[in-house]
Amino acid sequence: MARFSPVIARNAPENFDLWPVSGGDGPWVHLDGTVDHDDVGAVLCAMYLDSGGGAARTADAAVHELIGFDTLFGRGGLLLDGGDGVRAEPGGSDLCEWRTWLHALHRAPVDLGHPPAPWVEYVADDVVRVWVDEGRDVPHVDVPQRALPAMLRAAQRDLVDFLGPLRSWAGVHSPRQVELLVASVDAGLQITEPLPL
């Protein structure tokens, strides 16, 4: 069965030393309640650098800067696992745009990043076909349109669950800014805002 997983790209430079970051397996960090402190560190490093940060000399200063960004960015989005070995990974999109998948409920265009990136085609009356890359000579995942609401709710639950490890991480690395950081990431990624389903 197909499912979405919220992911962000690992992009910590070798000289990043504000806090520990996981090297991990593969290019993505999955955001859910199972991430450890170093995974959270990798997520926040990606958001901090992708959003324009880089001048801070301490973890506390970087968190303060991250909280102050008008918009958070982080290369990623919802990774679609077809359940049969086919995966459509985010192209050049941002995790903060994960709700773009709501457009598929109305058979509207879904922006999944710049090429090469997955793209959506509507086939039959109730099928969302997601091609994993440019062209039609690549694998694809067929998702029943009626399955999308449950898949999006599950992705949102993963993101909500991520706020727990995020709070724990902040308690160690920036204890005076815990709630501000959690609120900033929540708002920036529109995590707890109700889905219009």
PDB file of N, CA and C in Angstrom, residues 14-96:
ATOM      1  N   GLU A  14      30.973  19.268   6.038  1.00  0.00           N
ATOM      2  CA  GLU A  14      31.886  18.554   6.945  1.00  0.00           C
ATOM      3  C   GLU A  14      32.333  19.417   8.108  1.00  0.00           C
ATOM      4  N   ASN A  15      32.388  20.737   7.900  1.00  0.00           N
ATOM      5  CA  ASN A  15      32.889  21.607   8.964  1.00  0.00           C
ATOM      6  C   ASN A  15      31.773  22.139   9.871  1.00  0.00           C
ATOM      7  N   PHE A  16      30.552  21.618   9.718  1.00  0.00           N
ATOM      8  CA  PHE A  16      29.454  22.071  10.581  1.00  0.00           C
ATOM      9  C   PHE A  16      29.672  21.528  11.983  1.00  0.00           C
ATOM     10  N   ASP A  17      29.783  22.424  12.967  1.00  0.00           N
ATOM     11  CA  ASP A  17      30.106  21.978  14.320  1.00  0.00           C
ATOM     12  C   ASP A  17      29.252  22.649  15.399  1.00  0.00           C
ATOM     13  N   LEU A  18      28.108  23.197  15.011  1.00  0.00           N
ATOM     14  CA  LEU A  18      27.252  23.846  16.001  1.00  0.00           C
ATOM     15  C   LEU A  18      26.544  22.825  16.886  1.00  0.00           C
ATOM     16  N   TRP A  19      26.277  21.643  16.342  1.00  0.00           N
ATOM     17  CA  TRP A  19      25.675  20.539  17.095  1.00  0.00           C
ATOM     18  C   TRP A  19      25.899  19.266  16.295  1.00  0.00           C
ATOM     19  N   PRO A  20      25.767  18.115  16.930  1.00  0.00           N
ATOM     20  CA  PRO A  20      25.957  16.845  16.207  1.00  0.00           C
ATOM     21  C   PRO A  20      24.854  16.617  15.175  1.00  0.00           C
ATOM     22  N   VAL A  21      25.235  16.064  14.020  1.00  0.00           N
ATOM     23  CA  VAL A  21      24.269  15.698  12.986  1.00  0.00           C
ATOM     24  C   VAL A  21      24.551  14.260  12.554  1.00  0.00           C
ATOM     25  N   SER A  22      23.505  13.547  12.204  1.00  0.00           N
ATOM     26  CA  SER A  22      23.667  12.157  11.793  1.00  0.00           C
ATOM     27  C   SER A  22      24.169  12.091  10.354  1.00  0.00           C
ATOM     28  N   GLY A  23      25.034  11.122  10.100  1.00  0.00           N
ATOM     29  CA  GLY A  23      25.431  10.845   8.727  1.00  0.00           C
ATOM     30  C   GLY A  23      24.335  10.052   8.042  1.00  0.00           C
ATOM     31  N   GLY A  24      23.788   9.084   8.785  1.00  0.00           N
ATOM     32  CA  GLY A  24      22.612   8.350   8.351  1.00  0.00           C
ATOM     33  C   GLY A  24      22.815   7.502   7.116  1.00  0.00           C
ATOM     34  N   ASP A  25      21.760   6.800   6.777  1.00  0.00           N
ATOM     35  CA  ASP A  25      21.734   5.975   5.576  1.00  0.00           C
ATOM     36  C   ASP A  25      20.919   6.699   4.512  1.00  0.00           C
ATOM     37  N   GLY A  26      21.521   6.953   3.388  1.00  0.00           N
ATOM     38  CA  GLY A  26      20.803   7.580   2.297  1.00  0.00           C
ATOM     39  C   GLY A  26      20.736   9.095   2.422  1.00  0.00           C
ATOM     40  N   PRO A  27      20.145   9.725   1.420  1.00  0.00           N
ATOM     41  CA  PRO A  27      20.151  11.189   1.351  1.00  0.00           C
ATOM     42  C   PRO A  27      19.067  11.865   2.175  1.00  0.00           C
ATOM     43  N   TRP A  28      18.142  11.092   2.763  1.00  0.00           N
ATOM     44  CA  TRP A  28      16.982  11.690   3.424  1.00  0.00           C
ATOM     45  C   TRP A  28      16.954  11.414   4.918  1.00  0.00           C
ATOM     46  N   VAL A  29      16.457  12.393   5.667  1.00  0.00           N
ATOM     47  CA  VAL A  29      16.103  12.194   7.073  1.00  0.00           C
ATOM     48  C   VAL A  29      14.579  12.153   7.122  1.00  0.00           C
ATOM     49  N   HIS A  30      14.015  11.107   7.672  1.00  0.00           N
ATOM     50  CA  HIS A  30      12.567  10.989   7.818  1.00  0.00           C
ATOM     51  C   HIS A  30      12.151  11.688   9.105  1.00  0.00           C
ATOM     52  N   LEU A  31      11.130  12.520   9.023  1.00  0.00           N
ATOM     53  CA  LEU A  31      10.646  13.252  10.189  1.00  0.00           C
ATOM     54  C   LEU A  31       9.463  12.507  10.789  1.00  0.00           C
ATOM     55  N   ASP A  32       9.681  11.939  11.962  1.00  0.00           N
ATOM     56  CA  ASP A  32       8.614  11.286  12.709  1.00  0.00           C
ATOM     57  C   ASP A  32       9.061  11.193  14.160  1.00  0.00           C
ATOM     58  N   GLY A  33       8.340  10.452  14.953  1.00  0.00           N
ATOM     59  CA  GLY A  33       8.652  10.391  16.369  1.00  0.00           C
ATOM     60  C   GLY A  33       9.807   9.484  16.730  1.00  0.00           C
ATOM     61  N   THR A  34      10.388   8.791  15.757  1.00  0.00           N
ATOM     62  CA  THR A  34      11.453   7.837  16.060  1.00  0.00           C
ATOM     63  C   THR A  34      12.852   8.421  15.878  1.00  0.00           C
ATOM     64  N   VAL A  35      12.952   9.662  15.401  1.00  0.00           N
ATOM     65  CA  VAL A  35      14.277  10.219  15.133  1.00  0.00           C
ATOM     66  C   VAL A  35      15.045  10.432  16.438  1.00  0.00           C
ATOM     67  N   ASP A  36      16.372  10.246  16.382  1.00  0.00           N
ATOM     68  CA  ASP A  36      17.193  10.497  17.560  1.00  0.00           C
ATOM     69  C   ASP A  36      17.741  11.924  17.499  1.00  0.00           C
ATOM     70  N   HIS A  37      18.508  12.306  18.510  1.00  0.00           N
ATOM     71  CA  HIS A  37      18.997  13.683  18.595  1.00  0.00           C
ATOM     72  C   HIS A  37      19.841  14.082  17.391  1.00  0.00           C
ATOM     73  N   ASP A  38      20.661  13.167  16.904  1.00  0.00           N
ATOM     74  CA  ASP A  38      21.514  13.517  15.766  1.00  0.00           C
ATOM     75  C   ASP A  38      20.707  13.671  14.479  1.00  0.00           C
ATOM     76  N   ASP A  39      19.604  12.907  14.359  1.00  0.00           N
ATOM     77  CA  ASP A  39      18.713  13.097  13.212  1.00  0.00           C
ATOM     78  C   ASP A  39      18.019  14.457  13.291  1.00  0.00           C
ATOM     79  N   VAL A  40      17.551  14.817  14.484  1.00  0.00           N
ATOM     80  CA  VAL A  40      16.952  16.145  14.660  1.00  0.00           C
ATOM     81  C   VAL A  40      17.985  17.206  14.322  1.00  0.00           C
ATOM     82  N   GLY A  41      19.224  16.986  14.757  1.00  0.00           N
ATOM     83  CA  GLY A  41      20.293  17.920  14.428  1.00  0.00           C
ATOM     84  C   GLY A  41      20.478  18.073  12.933  1.00  0.00           C
ATOM     85  N   ALA A  42      20.364  16.959  12.189  1.00  0.00           N
ATOM     86  CA  ALA A  42      20.488  17.013  10.730  1.00  0.00           C
ATOM     87  C   ALA A  42      19.332  17.799  10.115  1.00  0.00           C
ATOM     88  N   VAL A  43      18.115  17.605  10.643  1.00  0.00           N
ATOM     89  CA  VAL A  43      16.945  18.336  10.146  1.00  0.00           C
ATOM     90  C   VAL A  43      17.130  19.832  10.369  1.00  0.00           C
ATOM     91  N   LEU A  44      17.522  20.213  11.585  1.00  0.00           N
ATOM     92  CA  LEU A  44      17.664  21.631  11.900  1.00  0.00           C
ATOM     93  C   LEU A  44      18.844  22.260  11.169  1.00  0.00           C
ATOM     94  N   CYS A  45      19.905  21.494  10.955  1.00  0.00           N
ATOM     95  CA  CYS A  45      21.027  21.992  10.163  1.00  0.00           C
ATOM     96  C   CYS A  45      20.551  22.311   8.751  1.00  0.00           C
ATOM     97  N   ALA A  46      19.777  21.397   8.151  1.00  0.00           N
ATOM     98  CA  ALA A  46      19.265  21.618   6.797  1.00  0.00           C
ATOM     99  C   ALA A  46      18.379  22.859   6.752  1.00  0.00           C
ATOM    100  N   MET A  47      17.466  22.978   7.710  1.00  0.00           N
ATOM    101  CA  MET A  47      16.574  24.149   7.730  1.00  0.00           C
ATOM    102  C   MET A  47      17.362  25.439   7.942  1.00  0.00           C
ATOM    103  N   TYR A  48      18.321  25.393   8.840  1.00  0.00           N
ATOM    104  CA  TYR A  48      19.112  26.581   9.154  1.00  0.00           C
ATOM    105  C   TYR A  48      19.889  27.049   7.925  1.00  0.00           C
ATOM    106  N   LEU A  49      20.585  26.141   7.268  1.00  0.00           N
ATOM    107  CA  LEU A  49      21.398  26.519   6.110  1.00  0.00           C
ATOM    108  C   LEU A  49      20.540  26.842   4.892  1.00  0.00           C
ATOM    109  N   ASP A  50      19.495  26.038   4.631  1.00  0.00           N
ATOM    110  CA  ASP A  50      18.645  26.282   3.462  1.00  0.00           C
ATOM    111  C   ASP A  50      17.852  27.570   3.594  1.00  0.00           C
ATOM    112  N   SER A  51      17.597  28.004   4.826  1.00  0.00           N
ATOM    113  CA  SER A  51      16.822  29.232   5.049  1.00  0.00           C
ATOM    114  C   SER A  51      17.690  30.486   5.040  1.00  0.00           C
ATOM    115  N   GLY A  52      19.002  30.297   4.927  1.00  0.00           N
ATOM    116  CA  GLY A  52      19.895  31.452   4.814  1.00  0.00           C
ATOM    117  C   GLY A  52      20.809  31.671   5.989  1.00  0.00           C
ATOM    118  N   GLY A  53      20.799  30.763   6.951  1.00  0.00           N
ATOM    119  CA  GLY A  53      21.671  30.907   8.111  1.00  0.00           C
ATOM    120  C   GLY A  53      23.103  30.506   7.795  1.00  0.00           C
ATOM    121  N   GLY A  54      23.982  30.776   8.733  1.00  0.00           N
ATOM    122  CA  GLY A  54      25.366  30.375   8.543  1.00  0.00           C
ATOM    123  C   GLY A  54      26.365  31.189   9.320  1.00  0.00           C
ATOM    124  N   ALA A  55      25.927  32.299   9.902  1.00  0.00           N
ATOM    125  CA  ALA A  55      26.875  33.180  10.582  1.00  0.00           C
ATOM    126  C   ALA A  55      27.004  32.890  12.073  1.00  0.00           C
ATOM    127  N   ALA A  56      26.097  32.109  12.645  1.00  0.00           N
ATOM    128  CA  ALA A  56      26.092  31.871  14.086  1.00  0.00           C
ATOM    129  C   ALA A  56      27.327  31.095  14.519  1.00  0.00           C
ATOM    130  N   ARG A  57      27.779  31.385  15.731  1.00  0.00           N
ATOM    131  CA  ARG A  57      28.959  30.709  16.278  1.00  0.00           C
ATOM    132  C   ARG A  57      28.607  29.694  17.360  1.00  0.00           C
ATOM    133  N   THR A  58      27.356  29.726  17.840  1.00  0.00           N
ATOM    134  CA  THR A  58      26.923  28.787  18.875  1.00  0.00           C
ATOM    135  C   THR A  58      25.571  28.205  18.476  1.00  0.00           C
ATOM    136  N   ALA A  59      25.246  27.068  19.072  1.00  0.00           N
ATOM    137  CA  ALA A  59      23.947  26.452  18.801  1.00  0.00           C
ATOM    138  C   ALA A  59      22.821  27.387  19.218  1.00  0.00           C
ATOM    139  N   ASP A  60      22.959  28.017  20.363  1.00  0.00           N
ATOM    140  CA  ASP A  60      21.918  28.916  20.864  1.00  0.00           C
ATOM    141  C   ASP A  60      21.683  30.067  19.886  1.00  0.00           C
ATOM    142  N   ALA A  61      22.760  30.635  19.352  1.00  0.00           N
ATOM    143  CA  ALA A  61      22.634  31.745  18.398  1.00  0.00           C
ATOM    144  C   ALA A  61      21.999  31.273  17.094  1.00  0.00           C
ATOM    145  N   ALA A  62      22.352  30.068  16.644  1.00  0.00           N
ATOM    146  CA  ALA A  62      21.765  29.541  15.405  1.00  0.00           C
ATOM    147  C   ALA A  62      20.278  29.278  15.581  1.00  0.00           C
ATOM    148  N   VAL A  63      19.891  28.733  16.722  1.00  0.00           N
ATOM    149  CA  VAL A  63      18.473  28.492  16.993  1.00  0.00           C
ATOM    150  C   VAL A  63      17.725  29.818  17.032  1.00  0.00           C
ATOM    151  N   HIS A  64      18.327  30.822  17.667  1.00  0.00           N
ATOM    152  CA  HIS A  64      17.704  32.150  17.721  1.00  0.00           C
ATOM    153  C   HIS A  64      17.502  32.706  16.305  1.00  0.00           C
ATOM    154  N   GLU A  65      18.524  32.530  15.464  1.00  0.00           N
ATOM    155  CA  GLU A  65      18.430  33.007  14.077  1.00  0.00           C
ATOM    156  C   GLU A  65      17.355  32.230  13.312  1.00  0.00           C
ATOM    157  N   LEU A  66      17.309  30.919  13.499  1.00  0.00           N
ATOM    158  CA  LEU A  66      16.330  30.096  12.813  1.00  0.00           C
ATOM    159  C   LEU A  66      14.910  30.501  13.212  1.00  0.00           C
ATOM    160  N   ILE A  67      14.706  30.762  14.486  1.00  0.00           N
ATOM    161  CA  ILE A  67      13.391  31.179  14.972  1.00  0.00           C
ATOM    162  C   ILE A  67      12.965  32.486  14.310  1.00  0.00           C
ATOM    163  N   GLY A  68      13.920  33.345  13.993  1.00  0.00           N
ATOM    164  CA  GLY A  68      13.610  34.656  13.441  1.00  0.00           C
ATOM    165  C   GLY A  68      13.369  34.690  11.940  1.00  0.00           C
ATOM    166  N   PHE A  69      13.626  33.583  11.239  1.00  0.00           N
ATOM    167  CA  PHE A  69      13.397  33.591   9.790  1.00  0.00           C
ATOM    168  C   PHE A  69      11.920  33.767   9.482  1.00  0.00           C
ATOM    169  N   ASP A  70      11.612  34.601   8.491  1.00  0.00           N
ATOM    170  CA  ASP A  70      10.219  34.783   8.072  1.00  0.00           C
ATOM    171  C   ASP A  70       9.658  33.509   7.467  1.00  0.00           C
ATOM    172  N   THR A  71      10.500  32.793   6.726  1.00  0.00           N
ATOM    173  CA  THR A  71      10.085  31.557   6.067  1.00  0.00           C
ATOM    174  C   THR A  71      11.164  30.506   6.284  1.00  0.00           C
ATOM    175  N   LEU A  72      10.748  29.307   6.588  1.00  0.00           N
ATOM    176  CA  LEU A  72      11.694  28.207   6.717  1.00  0.00           C
ATOM    177  C   LEU A  72      11.745  27.421   5.412  1.00  0.00           C
ATOM    178  N   PHE A  73      12.941  27.022   5.039  1.00  0.00           N
ATOM    179  CA  PHE A  73      13.134  26.189   3.861  1.00  0.00           C
ATOM    180  C   PHE A  73      13.899  24.936   4.265  1.00  0.00           C
ATOM    181  N   GLY A  74      13.707  23.907   3.507  1.00  0.00           N
ATOM    182  CA  GLY A  74      14.434  22.666   3.704  1.00  0.00           C
ATOM    183  C   GLY A  74      14.140  21.756   2.540  1.00  0.00           C
ATOM    184  N   ARG A  75      15.152  21.492   1.719  1.00  0.00           N
ATOM    185  CA  ARG A  75      14.919  20.667   0.531  1.00  0.00           C
ATOM    186  C   ARG A  75      14.363  19.307   0.925  1.00  0.00           C
ATOM    187  N   GLY A  76      13.201  18.998   0.392  1.00  0.00           N
ATOM    188  CA  GLY A  76      12.547  17.750   0.742  1.00  0.00           C
ATOM    189  C   GLY A  76      11.088  17.795   0.370  1.00  0.00           C
ATOM    190  N   GLY A  77      10.277  17.084   1.116  1.00  0.00           N
ATOM    191  CA  GLY A  77       8.850  17.029   0.846  1.00  0.00           C
ATOM    192  C   GLY A  77       8.299  15.702   1.321  1.00  0.00           C
ATOM    193  N   LEU A  78       7.287  15.207   0.625  1.00  0.00           N
ATOM    194  CA  LEU A  78       6.721  13.907   0.947  1.00  0.00           C
ATOM    195  C   LEU A  78       7.251  12.875  -0.032  1.00  0.00           C
ATOM    196  N   LEU A  79       7.986  11.926   0.504  1.00  0.00           N
ATOM    197  CA  LEU A  79       8.476  10.805  -0.299  1.00  0.00           C
ATOM    198  C   LEU A  79       7.327   9.811  -0.431  1.00  0.00           C
ATOM    199  N   LEU A  80       7.002   9.436  -1.658  1.00  0.00           N
ATOM    200  CA  LEU A  80       5.916   8.491  -1.917  1.00  0.00           C
ATOM    201  C   LEU A  80       6.496   7.106  -2.139  1.00  0.00           C
ATOM    202  N   ASP A  81       6.169   6.200  -1.228  1.00  0.00           N
ATOM    203  CA  ASP A  81       6.600   4.813  -1.340  1.00  0.00           C
ATOM    204  C   ASP A  81       5.419   4.005  -1.866  1.00  0.00           C
ATOM    205  N   GLY A  82       5.577   3.437  -3.056  1.00  0.00           N
ATOM    206  CA  GLY A  82       4.489   2.690  -3.673  1.00  0.00           C
ATOM    207  C   GLY A  82       4.213   1.342  -3.038  1.00  0.00           C
ATOM    208  N   GLY A  83       5.109   0.906  -2.132  1.00  0.00           N
ATOM    209  CA  GLY A  83       4.914  -0.370  -1.467  1.00  0.00           C
ATOM    210  C   GLY A  83       5.354  -1.571  -2.288  1.00  0.00           C
ATOM    211  N   ASP A  84       5.833  -1.296  -3.503  1.00  0.00           N
ATOM    212  CA  ASP A  84       6.261  -2.390  -4.387  1.00  0.00           C
ATOM    213  C   ASP A  84       7.696  -2.173  -4.864  1.00  0.00           C
ATOM    214  N   GLY A  85       8.439  -1.374  -4.089  1.00  0.00           N
ATOM    215  CA  GLY A  85       9.816  -1.081  -4.455  1.00  0.00           C
ATOM    216  C   GLY A  85       9.988   0.187  -5.261  1.00  0.00           C
ATOM    217  N   VAL A  86       8.892   0.795  -5.709  1.00  0.00           N
ATOM    218  CA  VAL A  86       8.967   2.044  -6.471  1.00  0.00           C
ATOM    219  C   VAL A  86       8.745   3.207  -5.522  1.00  0.00           C
ATOM    220  N   ARG A  87       9.670   4.170  -5.575  1.00  0.00           N
ATOM    221  CA  ARG A  87       9.557   5.351  -4.709  1.00  0.00           C
ATOM    222  C   ARG A  87       9.705   6.604  -5.550  1.00  0.00           C
ATOM    223  N   ALA A  88       8.834   7.565  -5.288  1.00  0.00           N
ATOM    224  CA  ALA A  88       8.949   8.884  -5.905  1.00  0.00           C
ATOM    225  C   ALA A  88       9.509   9.828  -4.851  1.00  0.00           C
ATOM    226  N   GLU A  89      10.778  10.199  -5.029  1.00  0.00           N
ATOM    227  CA  GLU A  89      11.456  11.037  -4.055  1.00  0.00           C
ATOM    228  C   GLU A  89      11.317  12.502  -4.449  1.00  0.00           C
ATOM    229  N   PRO A  90      11.278  13.403  -3.444  1.00  0.00           N
ATOM    230  CA  PRO A  90      11.160  14.830  -3.769  1.00  0.00           C
ATOM    231  C   PRO A  90      12.266  15.282  -4.706  1.00  0.00           C
ATOM    232  N   GLY A  91      11.908  16.184  -5.628  1.00  0.00           N
ATOM    233  CA  GLY A  91      12.893  16.716  -6.567  1.00  0.00           C
ATOM    234  C   GLY A  91      13.570  17.933  -5.968  1.00  0.00           C
ATOM    235  N   GLY A  92      13.229  19.105  -6.441  1.00  0.00           N
ATOM    236  CA  GLY A  92      13.829  20.324  -5.913  1.00  0.00           C
ATOM    237  C   GLY A  92      12.858  21.093  -5.047  1.00  0.00           C
ATOM    238  N   SER A  93      11.922  20.378  -4.434  1.00  0.00           N
ATOM    239  CA  SER A  93      10.887  21.037  -3.642  1.00  0.00           C
ATOM    240  C   SER A  93      11.345  21.231  -2.206  1.00  0.00           C
ATOM    241  N   ASP A  94      10.526  21.943  -1.432  1.00  0.00           N
ATOM    242  CA  ASP A  94      10.803  22.188  -0.023  1.00  0.00           C
ATOM    243  C   ASP A  94       9.808  21.421   0.831  1.00  0.00           C
ATOM    244  N   LEU A  95      10.281  20.952   1.977  1.00  0.00           N
ATOM    245  CA  LEU A  95       9.399  20.251   2.903  1.00  0.00           C
ATOM    246  C   LEU A  95       8.244  21.148   3.340  1.00  0.00           C
ATOM    247  N   CYS A  96       8.490  22.468   3.427  1.00  0.00           N
ATOM    248  CA  CYS A  96       7.434  23.386   3.864  1.00  0.00           C
ATOM    249  C   CYS A  96       6.268  23.419   2.878  1.00  0.00           C
TER     250      CYS A  96
END
